[in-house]
Coordinates of C-alpha atoms and ligand atoms in Angstrom, one line a residue:
X1 CA 2.6 -3.0 8.4
X2 CA 0.9 -5.5 10.6
X3 CA -2.8 -6.2 10.2
X4 CA -5.3 -6.0 13.0
X5 CA -8.9 -7.1 13.1
X6 CA -11.6 -7.4 15.8
X7 CA -15.1 -8.7 15.5
X8 CA -17.9 -8.7 18.0
X9 CA -21.1 -10.5 17.0
X10 CA -24.6 -11.3 18.3
X11 CA -25.5 -13.4 15.4
X12 CA -22.8 -16.1 15.3
X13 CA -21.9 -18.6 18.0
X14 CA -18.2 -18.2 17.5
X15 CA -16.1 -15.4 15.9
X16 CA -12.9 -17.4 15.4
X17 CA -13.6 -18.4 11.7
X18 CA -14.4 -14.8 10.7
X19 CA -11.3 -13.5 12.3
X20 CA -9.1 -16.1 10.6
X21 CA -10.7 -15.2 7.3
X22 CA -10.1 -11.6 8.0
X23 CA -6.5 -12.3 8.8
X24 CA -6.0 -14.1 5.5
X25 CA -7.2 -11.0 3.8
X26 CA -4.8 -8.9 5.9
X27 CA -1.8 -11.1 5.5
X28 CA -0.3 -8.8 2.9
X29 CA 0.4 -6.3 5.7
X30 CA 2.8 -8.7 7.4
X31 CA 3.3 -12.4 7.7
X32 CA 5.9 -13.0 10.4
X33 CA 3.5 -14.3 13.0
X34 CA -0.2 -14.7 13.7
X35 CA -2.4 -14.6 16.8
X36 CA -6.0 -14.5 17.9
X37 CA -7.7 -13.9 21.3
X38 CA -11.4 -14.1 22.3
X39 CA -13.4 -13.4 25.4
X40 CA -15.1 -16.8 26.2
X41 CA -18.5 -17.4 27.7
X42 CA -17.1 -17.1 31.2
X43 CA -15.6 -13.7 30.4
X44 CA -12.0 -15.1 30.3
X45 CA -9.5 -14.1 27.7
X46 CA -8.1 -17.1 25.7
X47 CA -5.3 -16.4 23.3
X48 CA -3.3 -18.5 20.8
X49 CA -0.4 -17.2 18.8
X50 CA 2.7 -18.4 16.9
X51 CA 5.5 -17.3 14.6
X52 CA 4.9 -18.2 10.9
X53 CA 2.1 -17.9 8.4
X54 CA -1.6 -18.1 8.9
X55 CA -1.7 -21.5 7.2
X56 CA 0.9 -22.9 9.6
X57 CA -0.8 -21.3 12.5
X58 CA -4.2 -22.9 11.5
X59 CA -2.4 -26.3 11.0
X60 CA -0.7 -26.5 14.3
X61 CA -3.2 -24.7 16.6
X62 CA -6.2 -26.4 18.2
X63 CA -8.6 -23.6 17.2
X64 CA -11.6 -25.7 18.4
X65 CA -10.4 -24.9 21.9
X66 CA -11.2 -21.2 21.5
X67 CA -14.7 -20.0 21.4
X68 CA -16.3 -16.6 21.9
X69 CA -18.4 -14.0 20.2
X70 CA -15.9 -11.2 20.6
X71 CA -12.3 -11.6 19.4
X72 CA -9.2 -9.9 18.0
X73 CA -6.5 -11.1 15.6
X74 CA -3.2 -9.9 14.3
X75 CA -0.7 -10.7 11.5
X76 CA 2.7 -9.3 12.2
X77 CA 5.6 -7.6 10.4
X78 CA 8.2 -7.4 13.2
X79 CA 9.6 -4.2 14.5
X80 CA 10.4 -4.6 18.2
X81 CA 11.8 -8.2 18.7
X82 CA 12.2 -10.9 16.1
X83 CA 9.3 -13.0 14.9
X84 CA 9.0 -15.6 17.6
X85 CA 6.0 -17.2 19.3
X86 CA 6.5 -15.0 22.3
X87 CA 6.6 -11.8 20.3
X88 CA 3.5 -12.6 18.3
X89 CA 0.4 -10.7 19.2
X90 CA -2.0 -10.6 21.0
X91 CA -0.1 -9.6 24.1
X92 CA -1.5 -9.9 27.6
X93 CA -0.9 -8.2 30.9
X94 CA 0.3 -10.1 34.1
X95 CA -3.0 -11.7 34.8
X96 CA -4.5 -12.1 31.3
X97 CA -7.1 -9.4 32.0
X98 CA -6.2 -7.5 28.9
X99 CA -5.3 -8.6 25.4
X100 CA -3.8 -6.2 22.9
X101 CA -3.1 -6.2 19.1
X102 CA -1.2 -3.3 17.7
X103 CA 0.1 -1.9 14.5
X104 CA 2.6 0.9 14.9
X105 CA 5.6 1.8 17.0
X106 CA 5.7 3.0 20.6
X107 CA 8.5 5.6 20.8
X108 CA 8.8 5.8 24.6
X109 CA 9.1 2.0 24.7
X110 CA 12.4 1.9 26.8
X111 CA 11.3 4.3 29.5
X112 CA 7.9 2.7 29.7
X113 CA 9.3 -0.8 30.0
X114 CA 11.7 0.3 32.8
X115 CA 8.9 1.9 34.6
X116 CA 6.5 -1.0 34.4
X117 CA 9.2 -3.6 35.3
X118 CA 10.1 -1.4 38.3
X119 CA 6.4 -1.5 39.4
X120 CA 6.5 -5.3 39.4
X121 CA 5.0 -6.2 35.9
X122 CA 6.3 -9.4 34.4
X123 CA 7.1 -8.5 30.8
X124 CA 7.3 -11.6 28.7
X125 CA 8.1 -10.4 25.2
X126 CA 10.5 -8.0 23.6
X127 CA 7.7 -6.0 22.0
X128 CA 6.5 -2.5 22.6
X129 CA 2.9 -3.7 22.4
X130 CA 3.0 -5.8 25.5
X131 CA 3.7 -2.7 27.5
X132 CA 0.3 -1.3 26.5
X133 CA -1.4 -4.3 28.1
X134 CA 0.5 -3.8 31.4
X135 CA -0.2 -0.1 31.4
X136 CA -3.8 -0.7 30.8
X137 CA -3.9 -3.3 33.5
X138 CA -2.8 -0.5 36.0
X139 CA -5.2 2.1 34.5
X140 CA -8.2 -0.3 34.7
X141 CA -7.6 -0.7 38.5
X142 CA -7.4 3.1 38.9
X143 CA -10.4 4.0 36.7
X144 CA -14.2 3.8 36.9
X145 CA -14.6 2.7 33.2
X146 CA -12.7 1.1 30.4
X147 CA -12.9 4.3 28.4
X148 CA -11.3 6.3 31.1
X149 CA -8.6 3.7 31.6
X150 CA -7.8 3.6 27.9
X151 CA -7.7 7.4 27.7
X152 CA -5.3 7.5 30.7
X153 CA -3.1 4.9 29.1
X154 CA -3.1 6.6 25.7
X155 CA -1.9 9.9 27.3
X156 CA 1.2 8.1 28.5
X157 CA 2.0 6.5 25.1
X158 CA 4.0 8.3 22.5
X159 CA 4.3 7.0 19.0
X160 CA 2.0 5.5 16.4
X161 CA -0.7 2.9 17.0
X162 CA -3.8 1.2 15.8
X163 CA -5.0 -0.9 18.7
X164 CA -7.6 -3.6 19.3
X165 CA -8.1 -4.5 22.9
X166 CA -10.1 -7.1 24.8
X167 CA -10.8 -6.8 28.6
X168 CA -11.7 -9.9 30.6
X169 CA -15.3 -9.8 31.9
X170 CA -16.4 -7.6 29.0
X171 CA -17.5 -10.3 26.6
X172 CA -19.2 -8.1 24.0
X173 CA -16.7 -5.2 23.8
X174 CA -13.7 -4.4 21.7
X175 CA -11.8 -1.2 22.6
X176 CA -9.8 0.5 19.9
X177 CA -7.6 3.5 19.4
X178 CA -5.9 5.2 16.4
X179 CA -2.8 7.4 16.1
X180 CA -1.1 7.6 12.7
X181 CA -1.7 4.0 11.9
X182 CA -4.8 3.1 9.8
X183 CA -7.9 1.8 11.5
X184 CA -11.5 1.5 10.4
X185 CA -14.8 0.5 12.0
X186 CA -17.1 -1.8 10.0
X187 CA -20.8 -1.4 10.9
X188 CA -22.7 -4.7 10.3
X189 CA -26.1 -6.0 11.1
X190 CA -25.9 -7.4 14.7
X191 CA -22.1 -7.4 14.5
X192 CA -19.4 -4.7 14.3
X193 CA -15.8 -4.9 13.5
X194 CA -12.5 -3.0 13.5
X195 CA -9.7 -3.6 11.0
X196 CA -6.6 -2.1 9.5
X197 CA -8.1 -2.2 6.1
X198 CA -11.3 -2.7 4.2
X199 CA -10.6 -6.1 2.6
X200 CA -10.4 -7.7 6.1
X201 CA -14.0 -7.1 6.9
X202 CA -15.6 -6.9 3.4
X203 CA -17.4 -10.2 3.8
X204 CA -19.0 -8.9 7.0
X205 CA -20.1 -5.4 5.8
X206 CA -19.4 -2.7 3.3
X207 CA -20.5 0.1 5.7
X208 CA -17.3 1.6 7.0
X209 CA -16.2 4.5 9.2
X210 CA -12.6 5.7 9.0
X211 CA -11.2 6.6 12.4
X212 CA -9.1 9.8 12.8
X213 CA -5.9 10.3 14.7
X214 CA -6.5 10.8 18.4
X215 CA -9.8 8.8 18.4
X216 CA -10.5 5.8 20.5
X217 CA -13.6 4.0 21.8
X218 CA -15.3 0.7 21.7
X219 CA -17.7 -1.4 19.7
X220 CA -20.3 -3.9 20.8
X221 CA -22.4 -5.9 18.3
X222 CA -25.0 -3.1 18.2
X223 CA -23.0 0.0 19.1
X224 CA -20.1 2.2 18.2
X225 CA -18.8 4.7 20.7
X226 CA -16.1 7.1 19.7
X227 CA -14.1 9.5 21.9
X228 CA -11.4 12.0 21.1
X229 CA -8.3 12.6 23.2
X230 CA -8.0 16.1 24.5
X231 CA -5.1 17.9 26.3
X232 CA -5.4 15.8 29.4
X233 CA -8.6 13.9 29.1
X234 CA -11.2 13.0 26.4
X235 CA -14.6 13.9 25.1
X236 CA -17.3 11.9 23.4
X237 CA -18.1 12.2 19.7
X238 CA -21.9 12.6 19.5
X239 CA -23.7 9.7 17.9
X240 CA -25.2 11.9 15.1
X241 CA -21.6 12.8 14.0
X242 CA -20.6 9.1 14.2
X243 CA -23.5 8.1 12.0
X244 CA -22.8 10.9 9.5
X245 CA -19.3 9.5 8.9
X246 CA -20.4 6.0 7.9
X247 CA -19.8 5.4 4.2
X248 CA -20.8 2.5 2.0
X249 CA -17.8 1.4 0.0
X250 CA -18.0 0.0 -3.6
X251 CA -15.5 -2.9 -3.2
X252 CA -17.0 -6.3 -3.3
X253 CA -15.9 -9.5 -1.4
X254 CA -15.1 -11.1 -4.8
X255 CA -12.6 -8.3 -5.5
X256 CA -10.8 -9.1 -2.4
X257 CA -10.6 -12.9 -3.1
X258 CA -8.4 -14.8 -5.6
X259 CA -11.5 -15.9 -7.7
X260 CA -9.8 -19.0 -9.0
X261 CA -6.4 -17.5 -9.7
X262 CA -3.4 -19.1 -7.9
X263 CA -2.2 -15.8 -6.6
X264 CA -3.5 -12.3 -6.0
X265 CA -0.7 -10.8 -8.0
X266 CA -1.6 -12.6 -11.3
X267 CA -5.3 -11.9 -10.7
X268 CA -4.5 -8.2 -10.2
X269 CA -2.3 -8.1 -13.3
X270 CA -5.3 -9.5 -15.3
X271 CA -7.7 -7.0 -13.7
X272 CA -5.8 -4.1 -15.1
X273 CA -7.9 -3.4 -18.2
X274 CA -11.0 -3.3 -16.0
X275 CA -9.3 -1.1 -13.4
X276 CA -8.1 1.3 -16.1
X277 CA -11.5 1.5 -17.6
X278 CA -13.0 2.3 -14.2
X279 CA -10.4 4.9 -13.4
X280 CA -10.7 6.7 -16.7
X281 CA -14.5 6.7 -16.8
X282 CA -14.6 8.0 -13.2
X283 CA -12.0 10.7 -13.8
X284 CA -12.6 12.3 -17.3
X285 CA -15.7 14.2 -16.2
X286 CA -14.5 14.7 -12.6
X287 CA -14.2 18.4 -12.1
X288 CA -11.5 17.8 -9.5
X289 CA -9.0 16.6 -12.1
X290 CA -9.3 19.9 -13.9
X291 CA -9.2 21.7 -10.6
X292 CA -6.0 19.9 -9.7
X293 CA -4.5 20.9 -13.1
X294 CA -5.5 24.5 -12.4
X295 CA -3.7 24.4 -9.0
X296 CA -0.6 23.0 -10.6
X297 CA -0.6 25.8 -13.2
X298 CA -0.9 28.4 -10.6
X299 CA 2.0 27.2 -8.5
X300 CA 5.6 28.4 -8.8
X301 CA 7.0 25.0 -7.8
X302 CA 5.6 21.5 -8.3
X303 CA 6.9 18.6 -6.2
X304 CA 5.7 15.0 -7.0
X305 CA 6.2 12.8 -4.0
X306 CA 5.7 9.1 -3.4
X307 CA 7.4 5.8 -2.4
X308 CA 8.3 2.8 -4.4
X309 CA 6.0 2.2 -7.2
X310 CA 4.0 5.3 -6.5
X311 CA 7.2 7.3 -6.9
X312 CA 7.6 5.7 -10.3
X313 CA 4.1 6.7 -11.3
X314 CA 5.0 10.2 -10.2
X315 CA 7.9 10.1 -12.7
X316 CA 5.4 9.7 -15.5
X317 CA 3.7 12.8 -14.3
X318 CA 7.0 14.7 -14.3
X319 CA 7.5 13.5 -17.9
X320 CA 4.1 14.5 -19.3
X321 CA 3.8 17.8 -17.3
X322 CA 7.0 18.9 -19.1
X323 CA 6.0 17.5 -22.5
X324 CA 2.4 18.7 -22.6
X325 CA 2.3 21.7 -20.4
X326 CA 5.9 22.9 -20.3
X327 CA 5.9 22.6 -16.5
X328 CA 9.1 21.6 -14.6
X329 CA 8.3 19.5 -11.6
X330 CA 10.5 17.8 -9.1
X331 CA 9.9 14.1 -8.4
X332 CA 10.8 13.3 -4.8
X333 CA 11.2 10.0 -3.0
X334 CA 9.0 10.4 0.1
X335 CA 11.6 9.4 2.7
X336 CA 14.0 12.0 1.2
X337 CA 11.5 14.9 1.8
X338 CA 14.0 16.8 3.9
X339 CA 16.1 17.5 0.8
X340 CA 13.5 20.0 -0.4
X341 CA 12.0 21.0 3.0
X342 CA 13.4 24.5 3.0
X343 CA 12.6 25.1 -0.6
X344 CA 8.9 24.3 -0.2
X345 CA 6.4 27.1 0.8
X346 CA 3.1 28.7 -0.1
X347 CA 4.2 28.9 -3.8
X348 CA 4.5 25.1 -4.0
X349 CA 2.0 22.4 -4.9
X350 CA 2.8 18.9 -3.8
X351 CA 1.3 16.0 -5.8
X352 CA 1.4 13.1 -3.3
X353 CA 0.9 9.6 -4.8
X354 CA 0.1 6.6 -2.6
X355 CA -2.2 3.7 -3.5
X356 CA -2.9 3.0 0.2
X357 CA -2.8 6.6 1.3
X358 CA -1.2 5.3 4.5
X359 CA 2.5 5.1 3.7
X360 CA 4.3 6.7 6.6
X361 CA 7.1 8.3 4.6
X362 CA 4.6 9.9 2.2
X363 CA 2.4 11.2 5.0
X364 CA 5.4 12.6 6.8
X365 CA 6.4 14.5 3.6
X366 CA 2.9 15.7 3.1
X367 CA 2.5 16.9 6.7
X368 CA 5.8 18.7 6.7
X369 CA 5.1 20.4 3.3
X370 CA 1.6 21.3 4.4
X371 CA 3.0 23.0 7.6
X372 CA 5.2 25.1 5.3
X373 CA 2.1 26.3 3.4
X374 CA 2.2 24.1 0.3
X375 CA -1.1 22.9 -1.3
X376 CA -1.5 19.2 -1.4
X377 CA -3.1 17.2 -4.2
X378 CA -3.4 13.5 -3.1
X379 CA -3.7 10.6 -5.5
X380 CA -4.8 7.4 -3.8
X381 CA -6.8 4.3 -4.3
X382 CA -8.4 4.2 -0.9
X383 CA -11.3 6.4 0.0
X384 CA -11.0 7.9 3.5
X385 CA -7.3 7.1 3.7
X386 CA -5.0 9.4 5.8
X387 CA -3.7 11.0 2.6
X388 CA -7.2 11.9 1.5
X389 CA -7.7 13.6 4.8
X390 CA -4.4 15.5 4.7
X391 CA -4.8 16.6 1.1
X392 CA -6.5 19.8 0.0
X393 CA -7.9 17.9 -3.0
X394 CA -7.9 14.2 -3.6
X395 CA -8.0 12.3 -6.9
X396 CA -9.0 8.6 -6.8
X397 CA -7.8 5.7 -8.9
X398 CA -10.5 3.1 -9.1
X399 CA -8.4 -0.1 -9.1
X400 CA -10.4 -1.9 -6.4
X401 CA -8.6 -3.6 -3.6
X402 CA -5.0 -4.7 -4.3
X403 CA -3.9 -7.5 -2.0
X404 CA -0.7 -8.7 -3.6
X405 CA 2.3 -6.9 -2.1
X406 CA 3.5 -5.9 -5.6
X407 CA 1.7 -2.8 -6.9
X408 CA 0.4 -3.7 -10.3
X409 CA -3.1 -2.5 -11.2
X410 CA -2.6 0.5 -8.8
X411 CA 0.5 1.5 -10.7
X412 CA -1.1 1.6 -14.2
X413 CA -4.2 3.3 -12.8
X414 CA -2.0 6.0 -11.2
X415 CA -0.2 6.4 -14.5
X416 CA -3.5 6.9 -16.3
X417 CA -4.9 9.4 -13.9
X418 CA -1.6 11.4 -13.8
X419 CA -1.5 11.4 -17.6
X420 CA -5.0 12.7 -17.7
X421 CA -4.0 15.4 -15.2
X422 CA -1.1 16.4 -17.5
X423 CA -3.3 16.5 -20.5
X424 CA -5.7 19.0 -18.8
X425 CA -2.7 21.0 -17.6
X426 CA -1.4 21.2 -21.2
X427 CA -4.7 22.7 -22.4
X428 CA -4.9 25.1 -19.5
X429 CA -1.4 26.2 -20.1
X430 CA -2.5 27.4 -23.6
X431 CA -0.3 25.0 -25.4
X432 CA -3.2 23.5 -27.2
X433 CA -7.0 23.8 -27.4
X434 CA -9.9 21.6 -26.4
X435 CA -9.9 19.7 -29.7
X436 CA -6.4 18.4 -29.0
X437 CA -7.5 17.5 -25.5
X438 CA -10.3 15.5 -27.1
X439 CA -7.7 13.7 -29.2
X440 CA -5.6 12.9 -26.2
X441 CA -8.7 11.6 -24.4
X442 CA -9.3 9.3 -27.3
X443 CA -5.8 8.1 -27.0
X444 CA -6.2 7.5 -23.3
X445 CA -9.4 5.6 -23.9
X446 CA -7.3 2.9 -25.6
X447 CA -5.3 2.3 -22.4
X448 CA -7.5 -0.6 -21.2
X449 CA -7.4 -2.5 -24.5
X450 CA -3.6 -1.8 -24.8
X451 CA -3.1 -3.3 -21.4
X452 CA -5.4 -6.3 -22.2
X453 CA -3.4 -7.1 -25.4
X454 CA -0.1 -6.6 -23.6
X455 CA -1.2 -9.2 -20.9
X456 CA -2.5 -11.7 -23.5
X457 CA 0.7 -11.5 -25.6
X458 CA 3.1 -11.1 -22.7
X459 CA 1.9 -13.9 -20.4
X460 CA 3.1 -17.0 -22.4
X461 CA 6.3 -15.2 -23.4
X462 CA 7.1 -14.1 -19.9
X463 CA 6.5 -17.6 -18.7
X464 CA 9.0 -19.0 -21.2
X465 CA 11.5 -16.2 -20.6
X466 CA 11.4 -16.7 -16.8
X467 CA 13.3 -19.9 -17.2
X468 CA 16.1 -18.1 -19.0
X469 CA 16.8 -15.7 -16.1
X470 CA 19.5 -17.7 -14.5
X471 CA 22.0 -14.9 -13.6
X472 CA 21.6 -13.2 -10.3
X473 CA 21.7 -9.7 -11.8
X474 CA 20.5 -7.7 -14.7
X475 CA 20.2 -4.2 -16.1
X476 CA 17.0 -2.7 -17.3
X477 CA 17.7 0.5 -19.3
X478 CA 15.9 3.1 -21.4
X479 CA 15.9 6.7 -22.2
X480 CA 13.3 9.4 -21.6
X481 CA 10.0 7.7 -20.6
X482 CA 11.6 4.4 -21.1
X483 CA 14.1 5.1 -18.3
X484 CA 11.2 5.8 -16.0
X485 CA 9.3 2.7 -16.9
X486 CA 12.6 0.7 -16.5
X487 CA 12.6 1.7 -12.8
X488 CA 9.2 0.2 -12.2
X489 CA 10.2 -2.9 -14.2
X490 CA 13.3 -3.4 -12.0
X491 CA 11.4 -2.9 -8.8
X492 CA 9.0 -5.7 -9.8
X493 CA 11.8 -8.1 -10.6
X494 CA 13.7 -7.3 -7.3
X495 CA 10.8 -7.6 -4.9
X496 CA 9.0 -10.6 -6.4
X497 CA 11.7 -12.6 -8.3
X498 CA 14.5 -11.8 -5.8
X499 CA 16.9 -11.0 -8.7
X500 CA 19.0 -7.9 -8.7
X501 CA 17.8 -5.6 -11.4
X502 CA 19.2 -2.1 -11.8
X503 CA 17.5 0.5 -13.9
X504 CA 19.2 3.5 -15.1
X505 CA 19.1 5.9 -18.1
X506 CA 20.8 4.1 -21.0
X507 CA 23.1 7.0 -21.8
X508 CA 24.8 6.4 -18.4
X509 CA 26.2 2.9 -19.5
X510 CA 29.4 4.3 -20.7
X511 CA 29.9 6.4 -17.5
X512 CA 30.3 3.3 -15.4
X513 CA 27.7 0.5 -15.4
X514 CA 28.9 -1.2 -18.6
X515 CA 32.0 -2.3 -16.8
X516 CA 29.9 -5.1 -15.2
X517 CA 28.8 -6.5 -18.5
X518 CA 30.2 -9.9 -19.6
X519 CA 29.1 -12.9 -21.6
X520 CA 25.4 -13.6 -21.0
X521 CA 24.7 -10.7 -18.7
X522 CA 21.0 -9.9 -19.1
X523 CA 20.1 -6.5 -20.3
X524 CA 16.5 -5.4 -21.0
X525 CA 16.2 -2.3 -23.1
X526 CA 12.9 -0.4 -22.8
X527 CA 12.5 1.4 -26.1
X528 CA 10.0 4.2 -26.1
X529 CA 9.1 6.5 -29.1
X530 CA 11.0 9.5 -27.7
X531 CA 14.4 7.7 -27.8
X532 CA 15.4 5.7 -30.9
X533 CA 19.0 6.2 -29.6
X534 CA 18.5 3.2 -27.3
X535 CA 19.2 1.0 -30.4
X536 CA 22.8 2.2 -30.0
X537 CA 22.8 1.4 -26.3
X538 CA 21.5 -2.1 -27.1
X539 CA 24.2 -2.7 -29.6
X540 CA 27.0 -1.5 -27.3
X541 CA 25.8 -4.0 -24.7
X542 CA 25.6 -6.8 -27.1
X543 CA 29.1 -6.0 -28.4
X544 CA 30.3 -6.8 -24.8
X545 CA 28.6 -10.2 -24.8
X546 CA 25.4 -9.2 -23.0
X547 CA 22.2 -11.1 -23.6
X548 CA 20.1 -8.1 -24.9
X549 CA 16.3 -8.1 -25.2
X550 CA 14.7 -4.9 -26.5
X551 CA 11.2 -4.4 -25.2
X552 CA 9.2 -2.2 -27.5
X553 CA 5.8 -1.6 -29.0
X554 CA 5.6 -3.7 -32.2
X555 CA 5.1 -0.7 -34.5
X556 CA 8.3 1.0 -33.4
X557 CA 11.0 0.6 -36.0
X558 CA 14.6 0.2 -34.6
X559 CA 17.6 -0.9 -36.5
X560 CA 18.9 -3.8 -34.5
X561 CA 21.4 -6.6 -35.3
X562 CA 19.9 -10.1 -35.5
X563 CA 21.6 -11.2 -32.3
X564 CA 19.6 -8.7 -30.3
X565 CA 16.3 -10.2 -29.2
X566 CA 13.1 -8.2 -29.5
X567 CA 10.1 -8.5 -27.1
X568 CA 7.2 -6.9 -29.1
X569 CA 4.5 -5.4 -27.0
X570 CA 1.2 -4.1 -28.5
X571 CA 1.5 -1.3 -31.0
X572 CA 0.7 2.2 -29.8
X573 CA 0.0 5.5 -31.6
X574 CA 1.0 7.8 -28.8
X575 CA 3.7 8.0 -26.0
X576 CA 0.8 8.2 -23.6
X577 CA 0.0 4.5 -24.2
X578 CA 3.6 3.2 -23.8
X579 CA 3.3 2.3 -20.1
X580 CA 0.2 0.2 -20.8
X581 CA 1.9 -1.6 -23.6
X582 CA 5.3 -2.2 -21.9
X583 CA 4.8 -2.6 -18.2
X584 CA 2.5 -5.7 -18.1
X585 CA 5.2 -7.7 -19.7
X586 CA 7.6 -6.9 -16.8
X587 CA 5.0 -7.6 -14.2
X588 CA 4.4 -11.0 -15.8
X589 CA 8.1 -11.7 -16.0
X590 CA 8.5 -10.9 -12.3
X591 CA 5.5 -13.1 -11.5
X592 CA 6.5 -16.1 -13.6
X593 CA 10.1 -16.0 -12.5
X594 CA 9.0 -16.0 -8.8
X595 CA 6.6 -18.9 -9.4
X596 CA 9.1 -20.9 -11.4
X597 CA 11.6 -20.5 -8.5
X598 CA 9.1 -21.6 -5.9
X599 CA 8.6 -18.1 -4.3
X600 CA 5.3 -16.8 -3.2
X601 CA 4.7 -13.7 -5.3
X602 CA 1.9 -12.4 -3.0
X603 CA 4.1 -12.4 0.1
X604 CA 7.7 -11.5 -0.9
X605 CA 10.1 -11.9 2.0
X606 CA 10.8 -8.9 4.3
X607 CA 8.1 -6.8 2.7
X608 CA 4.6 -5.7 3.7
X609 CA 2.0 -4.1 1.5
X610 CA 1.6 -0.9 3.4
X611 CA 4.6 0.6 5.1
X612 CA 3.2 2.5 8.1
X613 CA 6.5 2.8 10.0
X614 CA 9.4 5.1 9.4
Ligands
LIG701 O1 0.7 2.5 -0.7 P1 1.8 3.3 -1.4 O2 1.5 3.4 -2.9 O3 2.2 4.6 -0.8 O4 3.0 2.3 -1.3 C1 4.3 2.7 -1.7 C2 5.3 1.6 -1.8 O5 5.4 1.0 -0.5 C3 4.8 0.5 -2.8 O6 4.6 1.0 -4.0 C4 5.9 -0.6 -2.9 O7 7.0 -0.1 -3.5 C5 5.3 -1.8 -3.6 N1 5.6 -3.0 -2.9 C6 5.8 -1.9 -5.0 O8 5.3 -3.0 -5.7

């Protein structure tokens, strides 16, 4: 949460436009407030910031009054202090000698604040970040270099941070530091950058270095210097090691732009066939997928952990591991990892799913389980993410950058990769031979076209149906795999369309939820091939006056009364294809409902794309 960017250039006169462009690409990380600071030609720090979106900031701020070749920017998702102009980043010290942008949470915030105020600092905001500026102000006076000052300040800070820092009088330097909040360095030609995420700097460079926890340093237009915090000091990371860590990433600037679509979310929904194709072709021959299956088979216990949509993808793995390989696994919501803590040990393999690879809860679960001796298989979309560094083995989805807050293409690519994993586990378990595996691979190769058909058929229908969703609440029910898909469908409707949607296994209706049903109450029934019994659940809902719409692949026969509506999705010849047939319809329904109500589907209220705080 919160996006930070910093650019220092020798080839442009002014860095403000590139920082604003980068902030637009980072807005999915938070959109409460925005700010920018540069070091101008006289070496002075000039900062502008405001509560609100980037568009409103650009409209109401005289950006022509800021000019410099080195600058930092921030888009905020508030933690300490409400979203006000004062609390927006960058934060400065008493004399505007230091400007700081920050993503993370400083744990010793209260004691630090008391200490600094007692020492005479004038703290202007309610944020934890401003304290870093004041602390650094002191350390700069006591130190012989900026690096030493920063190291001394970092030794007094507890918590999580990705920091970008300007110091007055140093017009070509941006200091940075990372501890458990994502931060990358972009290496350009005559200009370098730091950012929370790759999309922010993709139009500047595709050469990227991922910083590790405990690293700090600075960039100039031609240099990257990295240091590592040690017990009470720091040491320099040699240049040859720095250079060896630089990677060229495959993402393109076009992939991180709307390319003519009104919103990222709809663009990303439409990109799903391509993302599925890339994921499958990159994974089928990847020996690591088979290796992951082998690790799973060798474990006593299998835990599948993730948050939000990634947890829902994990449910699909639970389902197919049981069906194909006879393996019982335990799906676990990442923030609830303590439930299983004592049960996890060296006999456990943890499959951790996270598109960003930076979700705090998922990483906490992974680190805890790892300390207890578990093997970690990471599944992520971001090369070099924290999850990929924590995991013993990492599998990558190849969805490209996902900017919309709603996970869409990353979900279906996770599902595809996890299904592939289960297919291999099934063969290795001895339940079938390689010819059956080949048949399953043939099936999976139809995932992209199934998703494509689903989008084409579902888009106009979802657009029409969106206008009929007038009640504030709905149920989305299913059985078996259908119940798992229903959870993802409900999350999309809640977070994007702001309608209450509850998903639960349809058999539970009679144990309580059906009491809420009255005339016109919307109920979507997800019908998958494993559960023809949902027809009965649809009928019992309709009998109580519900508006019932059964969402099912067109070739599945269900006996339904004529007053139960049917949403036909593309036909499928295997359960493995059901997510690709059914889920795009719900993504589109959430999208069109949000748009028809005037909501911004890319920036749902109170949410940020990557949740890097507890
Ligand atoms: O980056 P991750 O996959 O770890 O993110 C997990 C959740 O925060 C994420 O899936 C969230 O639920 C999405 N907004 C859902 O659309």
